[in-house]
Amino acid sequence: MNEKYDFEAIEQKWQQRWAERDQFRAAENPARPKYYVLEMLPYPSGALHIGHVRNYSLGDSVARLRRMQGFNVLHPIGWDAFGLPAENAAIKRGVLPEKWTLDNIVRMRTQCKRMGWSYDWAREVATCLPDYYRWNQWFFIQFFKKGLAYKRKGLVNWCEKCQTVLANEQVVNGACWRDGSQVIQQELEQWYWRITNYAQELLDDLSKLENWPEKVLTMQTNWIGRSEGARVSFQIADSDRSFDIFTTRVDTIHGATFVVLAPEHDLVKSWVNDPQYGPALTEFVDQMRRQDRLLRTSEEAEKKGVFTGQYAINPYTRERIPIWVANFVLMEYGTGAIMAVPAHDQRDFEFATRYNIPIRQVIQPSDGSAVDISKGAFVEYGTLINSDRFSGLTSEAALEKMVEYAQSQGFGEKTVSFRLKDWGISRQRYWGTPIPIIYCDKCGTVPVPEKDLPVVLPKIDRILLGGSPLATIADFVAVTCPNCGKPARRETDTMDTFVDSSWYFYRYTSPRVDSAPIDNQAVQYWFPVDIYIGGVEHAILHLIYMRFFSKAMRDIGLCALDEPVAALFTQGMVIKEGAKMSKSLGNVVEPDEIVREYGADALRLFIQFAAPPEGDLDWNEQGLEGCFRFLARLWRLAYRWIPRLEGVDQQADATADRRERALRRKIHQTIPKVGHDVERLHQNTAIAAIMELLNAAYEAEDQGGVRPAVMREALETMTLLLHPFAPHFAEEMWELLGHRETLWNTTWPQDDPELAREETIEIVIQINGKPRSRFLAPPDVSNEETEALALKDEKVKAALEGKKLIKVIVIPRRLVNVVVG
RNA sequence: GCGAAAGUGGCGGAACUGGCAGACGCGAUAGACUUAGGAUCUAUUGGGGAAACCCGUGGGGGUUCGAGUCCCCCCUUUCGCACCA
């Protein structure tokens, strides 16, 4: 054994052995309980960053612990390999996306192996390979057949910088989620997936996700945005046309003094030629189209609009009210049209005030108190007034009754509106999955027959810019119609890369099946994912898409899961000096450099020790050194003892010495603590507990009188407990301690509660709630004895001098509070 | 504005259902070993005080024998949502 902790040699040695033995290979085994540990797959951007290290080290410690606890562990990894950065890098550096991506994967795979994570590399998937993306295409076709995929023209989010369309989830505060640049609205024909079919189920099933963070559930609930209300049809005056509005407050409809359409509303287009109102209307609509969405939809934005010259008939009152177009009504929510009740809606109030539109109160507080409608809207529920036959009803009752009335008269109905929109999956980029559709002049839109899959992404030899790059590849576009055999054209858009990540974790269970996307038997064995670890930034992106995907997979008869992920854990960011690491700030920590200087084990240890995993972690090199020192300190202890341990069994005899018993007690207290902490992902306190155990071993050594058998037990226990965090170190130590079997196949130590039990306990004496004294007692001391012992205490006697004993509270085995007064 | 989470030594952070606040690590101080130490080991390390003691978990109230933990009000930070009809 080397006196010095030579992390480089040790880590290399074990990585090599693990690879040679193909040690982390997983296979279905019905005899053992399974455990599926999943981490969000990385985008191959070039190199692992420290956030990956945190994410994957966390997952690895869980995988290794569960394995040692007897679970059959699946711990896979892959690459989210399609996507824009590859194309952008290609444009910037002149490397083709494919080469750039595959090179990055090679480099990052090496880095992963250098970190010692226990991945089953035989299950690795890269989403940019035809073996994988052909199933994206297969899913597309199944969805198309099932009516879950459809094409329509409509307003879409267009990112100028990315030169492509984005789904709603990918627009954050009016900006592109990836680069933060402005997103504008454009009218384009796009493919959509009908995620809204599942809106209700996606919402309802959130209640099944008991082990998901509340925060994510809330974000999803808000994103789905269910609201119950009514659809009411308004006739356009002097016309046979009508339009629908959506409202959650039909009870206020007698107070509607105007209606408002979104600038993008279809009806508006037919009015722009009006000689009197057309010009202003046209200008307003154009202005809205040009305006930044973020500005337009911000609450601070002033409410602006123009009168269309048209009137609508309120079906309840038969009253003619003006139709306006205004910035604050959004085409994408509800029906893109609202009734405006300025007395009872603040937005309508502001608008009405600005344009001198009448304000009419129709609700008053049910307690009869007065409200001043001239100062602002009264938005609460109350009692209806000025509402014809509905006057006198409460809002709650009116909501029911008035919808029934509308229904009976045929001009409205009860309806539910969702904020969630269908998922726009078309992307006008090269580096993605080709959408498997063929357009034939005769047969229309025809899916590519399954036998013709995959539609291979054509190789290119130069970078393609602008539009849909595939459209410029004549060989690709030209195709014969699978129906009629006549010349036809291929769809040239590619799929959103969130499609790839929506089901990759299914593919891991059967990565090489080539007759179907998944082997249902394998899915049945491994699913659900027991723990999914990743960043919270995907709360309403990936994490909602993949839930949708599972349900859609179920409905096309592929497997039978409602929810694929049993527990989700969102880990915090790694920051430095309080700021997010970024190249522009120059505060990026390179994992490679840390590994070179301190080793992967020290890095893994530190990144899990420095902070609880759900919070942000402030990188600090000195803390890292502390973890390195801990490993070196354990190494030295072993170095001193191992020569004396040969042939010594750890359970040689019952130990009688007080000092030995103290060390063994610490050992047997630490074992359950570490296991329990890692199960809750409290790696920081688990590691602290192992450090304490090492300190106890040093203390025991220092005091003398500890025999090798006990020191062996201490060293072996620390080694086993350390394995999830510092596996190379632990494997080496385990071997030095004389074991042949890898720790991966070794069981987690069993604690002995008998040995863990304290021989004497210290009981605190409080006087009037303040700690004043303490005494030692046997652990089985009764409450009566405890009280008696406390009352004999000198401090207690002194405190009772001239005072009265009011009461004594005994907390068994912990504390006595003597109340005097 | 609405909602959620958080606020504990010089620093990162511990503290299960209310029961010794500050585990563990960093940093710091002193000593030992040493030619030397940025290595290692030992000891000390929330503040005040000579001490008995007193004060301390963002601030203010409250419940309780007892509050970092529970309740009310306020402040700050972070993160979501933000004209959603």
Short mmCIF file of C-alpha atoms in Angstrom, two decimals, chain A residues 27-407:
data_model
loop_
_atom_site.label_atom_id
_atom_site.label_comp_id
_atom_site.label_asym_id
_atom_site.label_seq_id
_atom_site.Cartn_x
_atom_site.Cartn_y
_atom_site.Cartn_z
CA ALA A 27 -30.52 -6.92 -17.10
CA GLU A 28 -34.12 -7.67 -16.21
CA ASN A 29 -34.28 -10.02 -13.31
CA PRO A 30 -37.75 -10.68 -11.92
CA ALA A 31 -36.19 -12.25 -8.84
CA ARG A 32 -34.88 -8.92 -7.63
CA PRO A 33 -36.70 -5.66 -7.02
CA LYS A 34 -35.76 -3.11 -9.65
CA TYR A 35 -34.71 0.47 -9.20
CA TYR A 36 -34.58 2.89 -12.11
CA VAL A 37 -32.35 5.91 -11.50
CA LEU A 38 -32.61 8.50 -14.24
CA GLU A 39 -30.89 11.80 -14.78
CA MET A 40 -31.85 14.27 -17.46
CA LEU A 41 -29.80 13.51 -20.51
CA PRO A 42 -27.20 16.09 -21.47
CA TYR A 43 -27.04 18.13 -24.60
CA PRO A 44 -23.61 17.42 -26.13
CA SER A 45 -22.46 21.01 -26.13
CA GLY A 46 -18.76 20.21 -26.04
CA ALA A 47 -17.78 19.47 -22.48
CA LEU A 48 -19.37 18.53 -19.21
CA HIS A 49 -19.95 21.49 -16.99
CA ILE A 50 -20.04 21.54 -13.24
CA GLY A 51 -23.86 21.43 -13.19
CA HIS A 52 -23.74 18.06 -14.95
CA VAL A 53 -21.24 16.88 -12.37
CA ARG A 54 -23.64 17.77 -9.62
CA ASN A 55 -26.65 16.21 -11.30
CA TYR A 56 -24.96 12.97 -12.25
CA SER A 57 -22.99 12.53 -9.03
CA LEU A 58 -26.23 12.80 -7.13
CA GLY A 59 -27.83 10.15 -9.30
CA ASP A 60 -24.79 7.94 -9.06
CA SER A 61 -24.77 7.94 -5.29
CA VAL A 62 -28.39 6.83 -5.32
CA ALA A 63 -27.67 4.14 -7.91
CA ARG A 64 -24.78 2.73 -5.92
CA LEU A 65 -26.62 2.81 -2.64
CA ARG A 66 -29.67 1.07 -4.10
CA ARG A 67 -27.50 -1.51 -5.74
CA MET A 68 -25.83 -2.30 -2.43
CA GLN A 69 -29.25 -2.46 -0.81
CA GLY A 70 -30.10 -5.33 -3.12
CA PHE A 71 -31.98 -3.59 -5.90
CA ASN A 72 -31.48 -4.44 -9.54
CA VAL A 73 -30.45 -0.98 -10.69
CA LEU A 74 -30.91 0.56 -14.11
CA HIS A 75 -28.76 3.65 -14.51
CA PRO A 76 -28.51 4.76 -18.14
CA ILE A 77 -27.24 7.78 -20.02
CA GLY A 78 -27.58 9.18 -23.49
CA TRP A 79 -27.34 12.32 -25.58
CA ASP A 80 -29.91 14.87 -26.51
CA ALA A 81 -28.02 15.21 -29.71
CA PHE A 82 -30.24 17.10 -32.14
CA GLY A 83 -30.67 20.80 -31.80
CA LEU A 84 -29.83 24.28 -32.77
CA PRO A 85 -26.48 24.82 -31.08
CA ALA A 86 -24.98 22.21 -33.38
CA GLU A 87 -26.14 24.17 -36.37
CA ASN A 88 -25.07 27.46 -34.92
CA ALA A 89 -21.65 26.07 -34.05
CA ALA A 90 -21.45 24.76 -37.57
CA ILE A 91 -22.26 28.16 -38.98
CA LYS A 92 -19.73 29.82 -36.70
CA ARG A 93 -16.87 27.37 -37.12
CA GLY A 94 -17.60 25.67 -40.38
CA VAL A 95 -17.91 22.19 -38.90
CA LEU A 96 -20.88 20.15 -39.98
CA PRO A 97 -23.51 19.58 -37.27
CA GLU A 98 -23.11 15.84 -37.37
CA LYS A 99 -19.38 15.89 -36.92
CA TRP A 100 -19.55 18.57 -34.28
CA THR A 101 -22.14 16.59 -32.32
CA LEU A 102 -20.50 13.20 -32.59
CA ASP A 103 -17.11 14.63 -31.62
CA ASN A 104 -18.65 16.28 -28.59
CA ILE A 105 -20.26 13.01 -27.60
CA VAL A 106 -16.92 11.23 -27.75
CA ARG A 107 -15.35 13.85 -25.55
CA MET A 108 -18.17 13.99 -23.05
CA ARG A 109 -18.46 10.23 -22.85
CA THR A 110 -14.80 10.13 -21.89
CA GLN A 111 -15.44 12.74 -19.24
CA CYS A 112 -18.36 10.76 -17.84
CA LYS A 113 -16.18 7.70 -17.57
CA ARG A 114 -13.50 9.79 -15.94
CA MET A 115 -16.02 10.76 -13.27
CA GLY A 116 -16.67 7.11 -12.51
CA TRP A 117 -20.44 7.21 -12.88
CA SER A 118 -22.03 3.79 -12.94
CA TYR A 119 -23.74 3.95 -16.31
CA ASP A 120 -24.72 0.96 -18.34
CA TRP A 121 -22.97 2.12 -21.48
CA ALA A 122 -24.53 -0.65 -23.53
CA ARG A 123 -27.79 1.27 -23.27
CA GLU A 124 -26.40 4.59 -24.41
CA VAL A 125 -28.60 6.35 -26.94
CA ALA A 126 -27.91 9.37 -29.14
CA THR A 127 -31.06 10.94 -30.44
CA CYS A 128 -29.45 12.10 -33.68
CA LEU A 129 -28.88 8.56 -34.92
CA PRO A 130 -31.40 7.04 -37.36
CA ASP A 131 -31.86 4.06 -35.01
CA TYR A 132 -33.35 6.46 -32.56
CA TYR A 133 -35.09 9.15 -34.57
CA ARG A 134 -36.83 6.69 -36.83
CA TRP A 135 -39.08 6.07 -33.85
CA ASN A 136 -39.82 9.77 -33.53
CA GLN A 137 -41.11 9.42 -37.08
CA TRP A 138 -42.98 6.26 -36.22
CA PHE A 139 -44.66 8.06 -33.32
CA PHE A 140 -45.51 10.94 -35.59
CA ILE A 141 -47.27 8.60 -37.96
CA GLN A 142 -49.19 6.84 -35.20
CA PHE A 143 -50.22 10.22 -33.82
CA PHE A 144 -51.24 11.34 -37.29
CA LYS A 145 -53.40 8.26 -37.74
CA LYS A 146 -54.96 8.81 -34.36
CA GLY A 147 -55.69 12.46 -35.04
CA LEU A 148 -53.14 13.56 -32.49
CA ALA A 149 -50.95 15.17 -35.14
CA TYR A 150 -52.40 17.76 -37.48
CA LYS A 151 -51.30 20.64 -39.59
CA ARG A 152 -52.83 24.07 -39.53
CA LYS A 153 -52.14 27.62 -40.39
CA GLY A 154 -52.03 30.00 -37.52
CA LEU A 155 -50.09 32.47 -35.49
CA VAL A 156 -46.83 31.04 -34.26
CA ASN A 157 -43.93 32.20 -32.18
CA TRP A 158 -41.03 33.02 -34.41
CA CYS A 159 -37.53 33.45 -33.06
CA GLU A 160 -35.56 35.63 -35.46
CA LYS A 161 -32.25 34.58 -34.04
CA CYS A 162 -32.97 30.86 -34.20
CA GLN A 163 -34.78 31.29 -37.50
CA THR A 164 -37.48 28.91 -36.45
CA VAL A 165 -40.83 28.52 -34.80
CA LEU A 166 -41.06 27.84 -31.08
CA ALA A 167 -43.76 26.11 -29.07
CA ASN A 168 -45.54 28.15 -26.41
CA GLU A 169 -43.63 26.40 -23.66
CA GLN A 170 -40.42 27.53 -25.28
CA VAL A 171 -41.29 31.20 -25.07
CA VAL A 172 -40.39 32.58 -21.66
CA ASN A 173 -41.71 36.06 -20.91
CA GLY A 174 -42.05 36.77 -24.60
CA ALA A 175 -38.50 35.70 -25.34
CA CYS A 176 -36.84 32.60 -26.71
CA TRP A 177 -36.06 30.11 -23.93
CA ARG A 178 -32.71 29.34 -25.46
CA ASP A 179 -31.17 32.66 -26.32
CA GLY A 180 -33.49 35.19 -24.70
CA SER A 181 -34.06 37.06 -27.94
CA GLN A 182 -37.37 38.56 -28.93
CA VAL A 183 -40.09 36.33 -30.28
CA ILE A 184 -42.55 37.70 -32.81
CA GLN A 185 -45.88 36.39 -34.05
CA GLN A 186 -46.09 35.08 -37.56
CA GLU A 187 -48.72 33.32 -39.52
CA LEU A 188 -47.38 29.98 -40.70
CA GLU A 189 -48.60 26.51 -41.47
CA GLN A 190 -47.23 24.13 -38.90
CA TRP A 191 -47.58 20.65 -37.49
CA TYR A 192 -49.12 20.40 -34.05
CA TRP A 193 -49.54 17.63 -31.57
CA ARG A 194 -52.81 17.60 -29.72
CA ILE A 195 -51.55 17.89 -26.19
CA THR A 196 -54.77 19.76 -25.39
CA ASN A 197 -56.67 16.48 -25.73
CA TYR A 198 -54.91 15.57 -22.53
CA ALA A 199 -55.22 18.92 -20.76
CA GLN A 200 -57.69 17.63 -18.21
CA GLU A 201 -55.84 14.39 -17.63
CA LEU A 202 -52.50 16.14 -17.37
CA LEU A 203 -54.05 18.33 -14.72
CA ASP A 204 -55.87 15.55 -12.85
CA ASP A 205 -52.91 13.22 -12.80
CA LEU A 206 -50.72 15.79 -11.08
CA SER A 207 -52.39 14.47 -7.94
CA LYS A 208 -50.76 11.09 -8.59
CA LEU A 209 -47.32 12.65 -8.51
CA GLU A 210 -46.93 12.54 -4.77
CA ASN A 211 -43.18 12.55 -4.91
CA TRP A 212 -42.79 15.50 -7.20
CA PRO A 213 -41.83 18.90 -5.83
CA GLU A 214 -44.83 21.03 -5.04
CA LYS A 215 -43.26 23.82 -7.01
CA VAL A 216 -43.26 21.85 -10.24
CA LEU A 217 -46.84 20.73 -9.72
CA THR A 218 -47.88 24.33 -9.21
CA MET A 219 -46.05 25.46 -12.31
CA GLN A 220 -47.73 22.79 -14.37
CA THR A 221 -51.13 23.58 -12.91
CA ASN A 222 -50.66 27.23 -13.84
CA TRP A 223 -49.39 26.36 -17.27
CA ILE A 224 -52.35 24.13 -18.03
CA GLY A 225 -54.46 26.99 -16.70
CA ARG A 226 -57.90 25.49 -16.50
CA SER A 227 -60.76 27.88 -16.00
CA GLU A 228 -64.45 27.18 -15.96
CA GLY A 229 -66.80 29.59 -17.58
CA ALA A 230 -69.22 30.09 -20.39
CA ARG A 231 -69.12 30.58 -24.10
CA VAL A 232 -71.66 33.13 -25.23
CA SER A 233 -72.50 33.97 -28.80
CA PHE A 234 -72.98 37.61 -29.81
CA GLN A 235 -74.75 38.56 -33.01
CA ILE A 236 -73.19 41.34 -35.02
CA ALA A 237 -75.80 44.07 -35.46
CA ASP A 238 -77.24 44.45 -38.95
CA SER A 239 -75.51 41.29 -40.06
CA ASP A 240 -76.07 37.56 -39.94
CA ARG A 241 -72.64 36.94 -38.51
CA SER A 242 -71.83 36.24 -34.90
CA PHE A 243 -68.85 35.52 -32.71
CA ASP A 244 -68.22 33.76 -29.43
CA ILE A 245 -66.78 35.20 -26.28
CA PHE A 246 -65.48 33.31 -23.28
CA THR A 247 -66.16 34.53 -19.79
CA THR A 248 -65.85 33.25 -16.27
CA ARG A 249 -68.29 35.92 -15.11
CA VAL A 250 -71.56 35.55 -17.02
CA ASP A 251 -73.17 36.89 -13.89
CA THR A 252 -71.92 40.34 -14.89
CA ILE A 253 -73.10 40.23 -18.49
CA HIS A 254 -75.89 42.77 -18.02
CA GLY A 255 -73.15 45.24 -17.28
CA ALA A 256 -71.38 44.63 -20.58
CA THR A 257 -71.15 48.01 -22.29
CA PHE A 258 -68.86 46.93 -25.14
CA VAL A 259 -67.09 43.91 -26.51
CA VAL A 260 -63.45 43.60 -27.49
CA LEU A 261 -61.78 41.46 -30.12
CA ALA A 262 -58.11 40.60 -30.31
CA PRO A 263 -56.33 42.44 -33.14
CA GLU A 264 -55.66 39.10 -34.81
CA HIS A 265 -59.32 38.08 -34.70
CA ASP A 266 -60.66 36.88 -38.07
CA LEU A 267 -63.61 39.27 -38.07
CA VAL A 268 -61.29 42.23 -37.85
CA LYS A 269 -59.86 41.45 -41.26
CA SER A 270 -63.26 41.89 -42.87
CA TRP A 271 -63.65 45.38 -41.45
CA VAL A 272 -60.37 46.96 -42.44
CA ASN A 273 -61.83 48.26 -45.69
CA ASP A 274 -64.54 50.26 -43.99
CA PRO A 275 -64.19 53.80 -45.36
CA GLN A 276 -64.73 55.47 -42.01
CA TYR A 277 -63.11 53.16 -39.46
CA GLY A 278 -60.91 50.97 -41.66
CA PRO A 279 -57.78 53.12 -41.81
CA ALA A 280 -57.45 53.51 -38.04
CA LEU A 281 -58.24 49.85 -37.58
CA THR A 282 -55.62 48.78 -40.10
CA GLU A 283 -53.01 50.96 -38.51
CA PHE A 284 -53.79 49.64 -35.06
CA VAL A 285 -53.67 46.01 -36.13
CA ASP A 286 -50.36 46.54 -37.92
CA GLN A 287 -48.94 48.28 -34.91
CA MET A 288 -49.94 45.38 -32.69
CA ARG A 289 -48.38 42.89 -35.03
CA ARG A 290 -45.09 44.74 -34.97
CA GLN A 291 -45.07 45.29 -31.25
CA ASP A 292 -42.94 43.22 -28.96
CA ARG A 293 -45.12 40.62 -27.30
CA LEU A 294 -43.52 41.07 -23.95
CA LEU A 295 -44.42 44.75 -23.99
CA ARG A 296 -47.89 44.20 -25.28
CA THR A 297 -48.77 41.58 -22.72
CA SER A 298 -47.14 43.22 -19.75
CA GLU A 299 -49.48 44.49 -17.12
CA GLU A 300 -47.93 47.94 -17.23
CA ALA A 301 -48.78 48.30 -20.89
CA GLU A 302 -51.45 50.91 -21.34
CA LYS A 303 -54.77 49.64 -22.57
CA LYS A 304 -55.27 50.85 -26.09
CA GLY A 305 -57.79 50.13 -28.76
CA VAL A 306 -59.90 51.38 -31.63
CA PHE A 307 -63.59 51.27 -32.35
CA THR A 308 -64.45 49.05 -35.32
CA GLY A 309 -67.61 50.86 -36.30
CA GLN A 310 -69.52 47.66 -35.66
CA TYR A 311 -71.99 46.76 -32.95
CA ALA A 312 -72.89 43.51 -31.29
CA ILE A 313 -76.13 42.41 -29.67
CA ASN A 314 -75.91 41.29 -26.06
CA PRO A 315 -78.08 38.15 -26.19
CA TYR A 316 -79.31 38.66 -22.63
CA THR A 317 -80.36 42.29 -23.00
CA ARG A 318 -80.78 42.60 -26.79
CA GLU A 319 -78.78 45.78 -26.36
CA ARG A 320 -76.49 47.16 -29.09
CA ILE A 321 -72.99 47.63 -27.80
CA PRO A 322 -69.89 48.76 -29.67
CA ILE A 323 -67.22 46.34 -30.84
CA TRP A 324 -63.66 47.44 -30.16
CA VAL A 325 -60.29 45.96 -30.93
CA ALA A 326 -57.71 46.26 -28.16
CA ASN A 327 -54.20 45.25 -27.24
CA PHE A 328 -55.15 43.53 -24.00
CA VAL A 329 -57.23 40.83 -25.62
CA LEU A 330 -55.19 37.87 -26.78
CA MET A 331 -56.11 35.72 -29.72
CA GLU A 332 -54.59 32.64 -28.19
CA TYR A 333 -56.71 32.54 -25.09
CA GLY A 334 -60.38 31.63 -24.97
CA THR A 335 -62.04 32.72 -28.20
CA GLY A 336 -59.98 35.85 -28.75
CA ALA A 337 -63.02 37.93 -27.90
CA ILE A 338 -64.45 39.20 -24.65
CA MET A 339 -67.45 40.99 -23.32
CA ALA A 340 -66.28 44.03 -21.40
CA VAL A 341 -67.87 44.83 -18.08
CA PRO A 342 -66.06 47.90 -16.80
CA ALA A 343 -67.91 47.96 -13.50
CA HIS A 344 -66.65 44.53 -12.54
CA ASP A 345 -63.37 43.98 -14.31
CA GLN A 346 -60.39 46.20 -13.69
CA ARG A 347 -58.99 45.93 -17.21
CA ASP A 348 -62.30 46.78 -18.78
CA PHE A 349 -62.64 49.59 -16.29
CA GLU A 350 -59.37 51.17 -17.32
CA PHE A 351 -60.24 50.84 -20.96
CA ALA A 352 -63.71 52.28 -20.53
CA THR A 353 -62.42 55.19 -18.52
CA ARG A 354 -59.88 56.01 -21.18
CA TYR A 355 -62.38 55.92 -24.03
CA ASN A 356 -65.40 57.27 -22.19
CA ILE A 357 -67.45 54.15 -22.46
CA PRO A 358 -70.35 53.85 -20.00
CA ILE A 359 -69.85 51.93 -16.78
CA ARG A 360 -72.87 50.13 -15.41
CA GLN A 361 -72.96 48.38 -12.05
CA VAL A 362 -74.75 45.03 -11.97
CA ILE A 363 -73.25 43.44 -8.88
CA GLN A 364 -73.34 44.78 -5.36
CA PRO A 365 -71.79 43.40 -2.22
CA SER A 366 -74.08 40.82 -0.68
CA ASP A 367 -73.82 42.45 2.72
CA GLY A 368 -75.50 45.53 1.27
CA SER A 369 -72.51 47.82 1.66
CA ALA A 370 -71.96 50.41 -1.01
CA VAL A 371 -69.15 50.44 -3.54
CA ASP A 372 -67.91 53.36 -5.54
CA ILE A 373 -67.78 52.17 -9.11
CA SER A 374 -66.28 55.44 -10.33
CA LYS A 375 -62.92 54.68 -8.68
CA GLY A 376 -62.36 51.15 -9.85
CA ALA A 377 -64.04 47.90 -10.69
CA PHE A 378 -65.79 45.82 -8.05
CA VAL A 379 -64.51 42.39 -8.95
CA GLU A 380 -65.81 40.26 -6.09
CA TYR A 381 -68.82 38.02 -6.15
CA GLY A 382 -71.96 39.62 -4.79
CA THR A 383 -75.65 40.01 -5.54
CA LEU A 384 -76.98 40.85 -8.98
CA ILE A 385 -78.78 44.13 -9.65
CA ASN A 386 -80.01 45.69 -12.89
CA SER A 387 -79.98 42.23 -14.36
CA ASP A 388 -83.51 41.68 -15.47
CA ARG A 389 -84.90 38.33 -14.33
CA PHE A 390 -81.60 37.43 -12.66
CA SER A 391 -81.53 40.39 -10.29
CA GLY A 392 -81.36 39.34 -6.67
CA LEU A 393 -79.41 36.15 -7.31
CA THR A 394 -75.98 35.71 -5.83
CA SER A 395 -73.09 35.55 -8.28
CA GLU A 396 -72.65 31.86 -7.55
CA ALA A 397 -76.27 31.07 -8.29
CA ALA A 398 -76.35 33.34 -11.32
CA LEU A 399 -73.33 31.64 -12.85
CA GLU A 400 -75.35 28.43 -12.93
CA LYS A 401 -78.72 29.84 -13.84
CA MET A 402 -77.51 32.16 -16.55
CA VAL A 403 -75.58 29.47 -18.36
CA GLU A 404 -78.63 27.24 -18.25
CA TYR A 405 -80.63 30.07 -19.72
CA ALA A 406 -78.12 30.59 -22.51
CA GLN A 407 -78.16 26.92 -23.23
#
